[in-house]
Coordinates of C-alpha atoms in Angstrom, one line a residue:
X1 CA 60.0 91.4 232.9
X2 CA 60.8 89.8 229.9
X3 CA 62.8 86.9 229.5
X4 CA 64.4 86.8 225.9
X5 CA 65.6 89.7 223.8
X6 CA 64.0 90.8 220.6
X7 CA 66.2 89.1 218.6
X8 CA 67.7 86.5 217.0
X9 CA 71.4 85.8 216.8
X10 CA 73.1 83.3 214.4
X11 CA 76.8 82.6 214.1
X12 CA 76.3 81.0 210.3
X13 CA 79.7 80.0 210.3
X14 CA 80.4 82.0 206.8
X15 CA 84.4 82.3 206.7
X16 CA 86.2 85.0 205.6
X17 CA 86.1 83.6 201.9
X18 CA 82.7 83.6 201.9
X19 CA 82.6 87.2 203.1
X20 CA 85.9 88.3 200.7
X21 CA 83.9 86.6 197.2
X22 CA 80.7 88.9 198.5
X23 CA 82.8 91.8 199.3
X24 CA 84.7 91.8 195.9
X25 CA 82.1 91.5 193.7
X26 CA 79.8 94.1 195.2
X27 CA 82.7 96.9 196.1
X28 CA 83.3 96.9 192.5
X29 CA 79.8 98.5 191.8
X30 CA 78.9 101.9 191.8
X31 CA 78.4 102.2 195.4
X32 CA 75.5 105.2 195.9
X33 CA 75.3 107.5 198.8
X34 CA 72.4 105.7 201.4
X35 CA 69.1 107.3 201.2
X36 CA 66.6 107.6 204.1
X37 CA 62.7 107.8 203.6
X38 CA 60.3 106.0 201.5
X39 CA 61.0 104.5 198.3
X40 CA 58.9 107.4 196.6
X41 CA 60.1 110.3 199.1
X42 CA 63.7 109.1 199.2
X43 CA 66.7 111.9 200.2
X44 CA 70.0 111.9 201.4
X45 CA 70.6 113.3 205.3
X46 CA 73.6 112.6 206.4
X47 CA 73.1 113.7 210.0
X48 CA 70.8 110.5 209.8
X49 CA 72.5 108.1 207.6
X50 CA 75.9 108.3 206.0
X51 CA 76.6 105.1 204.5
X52 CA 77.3 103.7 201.3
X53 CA 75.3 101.1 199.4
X54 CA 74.1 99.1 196.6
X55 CA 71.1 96.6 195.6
X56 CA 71.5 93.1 195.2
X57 CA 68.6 91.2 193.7
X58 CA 66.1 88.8 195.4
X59 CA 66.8 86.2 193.1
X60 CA 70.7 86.0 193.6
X61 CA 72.2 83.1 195.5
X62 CA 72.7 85.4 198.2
X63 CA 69.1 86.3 199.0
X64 CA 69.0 82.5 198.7
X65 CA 70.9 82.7 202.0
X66 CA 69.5 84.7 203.7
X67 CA 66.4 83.7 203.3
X68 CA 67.0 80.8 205.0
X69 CA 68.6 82.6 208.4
X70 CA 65.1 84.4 208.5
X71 CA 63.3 81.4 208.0
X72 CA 65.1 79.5 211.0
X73 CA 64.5 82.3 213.0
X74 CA 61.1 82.9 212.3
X75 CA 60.3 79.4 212.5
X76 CA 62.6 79.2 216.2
X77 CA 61.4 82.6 217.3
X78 CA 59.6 85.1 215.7
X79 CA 56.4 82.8 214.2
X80 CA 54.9 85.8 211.8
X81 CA 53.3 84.9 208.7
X82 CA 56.0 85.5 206.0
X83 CA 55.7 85.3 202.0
X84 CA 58.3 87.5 200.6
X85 CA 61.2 89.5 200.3
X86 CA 60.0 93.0 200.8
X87 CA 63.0 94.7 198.7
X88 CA 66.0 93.8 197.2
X89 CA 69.5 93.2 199.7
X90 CA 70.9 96.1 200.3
X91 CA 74.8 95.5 200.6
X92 CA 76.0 98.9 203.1
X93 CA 79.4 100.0 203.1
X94 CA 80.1 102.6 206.2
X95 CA 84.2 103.3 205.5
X96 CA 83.9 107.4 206.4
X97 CA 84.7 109.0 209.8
X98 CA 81.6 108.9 211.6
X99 CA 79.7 106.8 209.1
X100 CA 76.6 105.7 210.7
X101 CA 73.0 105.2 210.7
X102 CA 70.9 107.0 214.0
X103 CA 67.6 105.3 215.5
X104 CA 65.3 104.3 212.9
X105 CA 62.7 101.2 212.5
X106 CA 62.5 99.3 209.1
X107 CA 58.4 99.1 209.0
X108 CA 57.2 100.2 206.2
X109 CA 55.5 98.7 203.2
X110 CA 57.0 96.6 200.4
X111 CA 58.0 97.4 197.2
X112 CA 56.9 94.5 195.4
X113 CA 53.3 94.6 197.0
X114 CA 51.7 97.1 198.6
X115 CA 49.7 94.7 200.7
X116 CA 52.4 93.8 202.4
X117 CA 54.6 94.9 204.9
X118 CA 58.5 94.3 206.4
X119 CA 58.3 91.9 209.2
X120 CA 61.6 90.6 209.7
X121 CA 64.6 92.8 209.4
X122 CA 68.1 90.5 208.6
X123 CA 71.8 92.2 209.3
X124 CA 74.6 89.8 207.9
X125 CA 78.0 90.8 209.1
X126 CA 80.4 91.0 206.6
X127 CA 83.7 92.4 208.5
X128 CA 85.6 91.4 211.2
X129 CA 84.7 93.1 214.1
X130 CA 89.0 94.2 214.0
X131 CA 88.8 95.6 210.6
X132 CA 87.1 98.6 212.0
X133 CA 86.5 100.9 215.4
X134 CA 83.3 102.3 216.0
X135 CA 80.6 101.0 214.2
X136 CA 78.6 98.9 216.8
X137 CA 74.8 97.8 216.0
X138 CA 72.4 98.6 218.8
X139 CA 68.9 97.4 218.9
X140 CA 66.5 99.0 221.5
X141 CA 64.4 96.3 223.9
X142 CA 60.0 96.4 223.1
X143 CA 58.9 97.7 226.5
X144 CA 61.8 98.5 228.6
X145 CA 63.6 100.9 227.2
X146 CA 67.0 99.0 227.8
X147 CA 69.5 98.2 224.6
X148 CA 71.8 95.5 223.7
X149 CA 75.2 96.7 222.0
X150 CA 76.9 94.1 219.6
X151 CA 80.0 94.0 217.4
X152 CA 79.4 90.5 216.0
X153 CA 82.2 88.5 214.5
X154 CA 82.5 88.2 210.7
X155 CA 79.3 86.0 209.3
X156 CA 76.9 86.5 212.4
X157 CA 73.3 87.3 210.9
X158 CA 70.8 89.0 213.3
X159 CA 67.1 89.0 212.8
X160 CA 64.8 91.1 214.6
X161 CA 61.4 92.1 214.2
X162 CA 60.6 95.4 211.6
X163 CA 58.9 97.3 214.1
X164 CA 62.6 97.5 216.4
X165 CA 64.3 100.7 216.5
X166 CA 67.9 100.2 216.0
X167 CA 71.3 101.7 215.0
X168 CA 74.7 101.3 213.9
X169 CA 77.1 103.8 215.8
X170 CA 79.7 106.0 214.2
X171 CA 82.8 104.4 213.0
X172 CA 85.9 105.5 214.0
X173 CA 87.9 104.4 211.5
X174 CA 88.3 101.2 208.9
X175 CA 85.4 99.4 207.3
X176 CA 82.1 98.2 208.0
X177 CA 80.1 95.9 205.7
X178 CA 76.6 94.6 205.9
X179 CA 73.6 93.0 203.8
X180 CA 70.9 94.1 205.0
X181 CA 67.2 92.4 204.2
X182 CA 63.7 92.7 205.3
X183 CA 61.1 90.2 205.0
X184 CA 57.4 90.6 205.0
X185 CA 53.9 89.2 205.1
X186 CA 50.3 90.4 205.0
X187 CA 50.1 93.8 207.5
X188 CA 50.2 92.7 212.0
X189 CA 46.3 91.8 213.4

């Protein structure tokens, strides 16, 4: 039986200011239609994803961020061998009825290098868990089978391993915002 979850769970203590200056500046961007598939193979399936989105680079101050959530984690938790971001930040915007994003896991190579893959996955929270119904994350347990449900307040950043099959259920109605980030390293041994 195991005795800690798959995850890692930070309440970063970004405010609603924080969240509002990252929410302005990226809503105001074409916001695309999420893709699922490889980078090279990409289409749109909306009975798998239907979502909004756009890319933020790996240099911008809030990759900067980020990075460091994935580093305490990894460094608390996790302990892979990490170099790089494996693609840019993907802000996600699910404001539909029903927007969501079925079971999927996030391994897969990276962008910048091909001898690398994701290792850490990174959800930041951007709403307030009343801004919207609907639209809980659920990550699946290694092993057992078993699922934790979470509606995170506003600023909470979870980390979990690539390989995790995970979801974000179907909103009911308001908003639901996220960046989203994946980390990687030289492929598992």
């Amino acid at each position: 039986m195991k005795d800690k979850p798959d995850f890692y769970y930070i309440p970063t203590a970004i405010d609603k200011d924080v969240a509002d200056i990252i929410i302005k500046k990226y809503n105001n961007l074409d916001l695309t239609q999420s893709k699922v598939g490889t980078k090279s193979d990409q289409i749109i399936d909306k009975k798998i994803r239907n979502s909004k989105n756009c890319w933020i680079a790996t240099d911008n101050w809030i990759s900067g961020m980020m990075k460091h959530f994935v580093e305490v984690a990894n460094n608390s938790f996790f302990n892979y061998d990490l170099t790089q971001w494996s693609d840019n930040i993907q802000y996600t915007v699910y404001d539909e009825k029903k927007s969501h994003y079925n079971w999927h896991s996030d391994i897969v190579r990276s962008v910048f290098d091909s001898n690398l893959i994701r290792k850490l996955s990174i959800s930041l929270i951007l709403s307030d868990p009343s801004e919207y119904e609907g639209g809980e994350f659920q990550i699946m347990h290694m092993g057992d089978k078993k699922m934790t449900t979470m509606k995170p307040p506003m600023g909470t950043a979870i980390i979990f391993s690539s390989t995790t099959r995970h979801r974000v259920r179907p909103i009911k109605s308001g908003k639901r915002v996220s960046l989203v980030g994946w980390y990687g390293g030289p492929p598992f041994r």
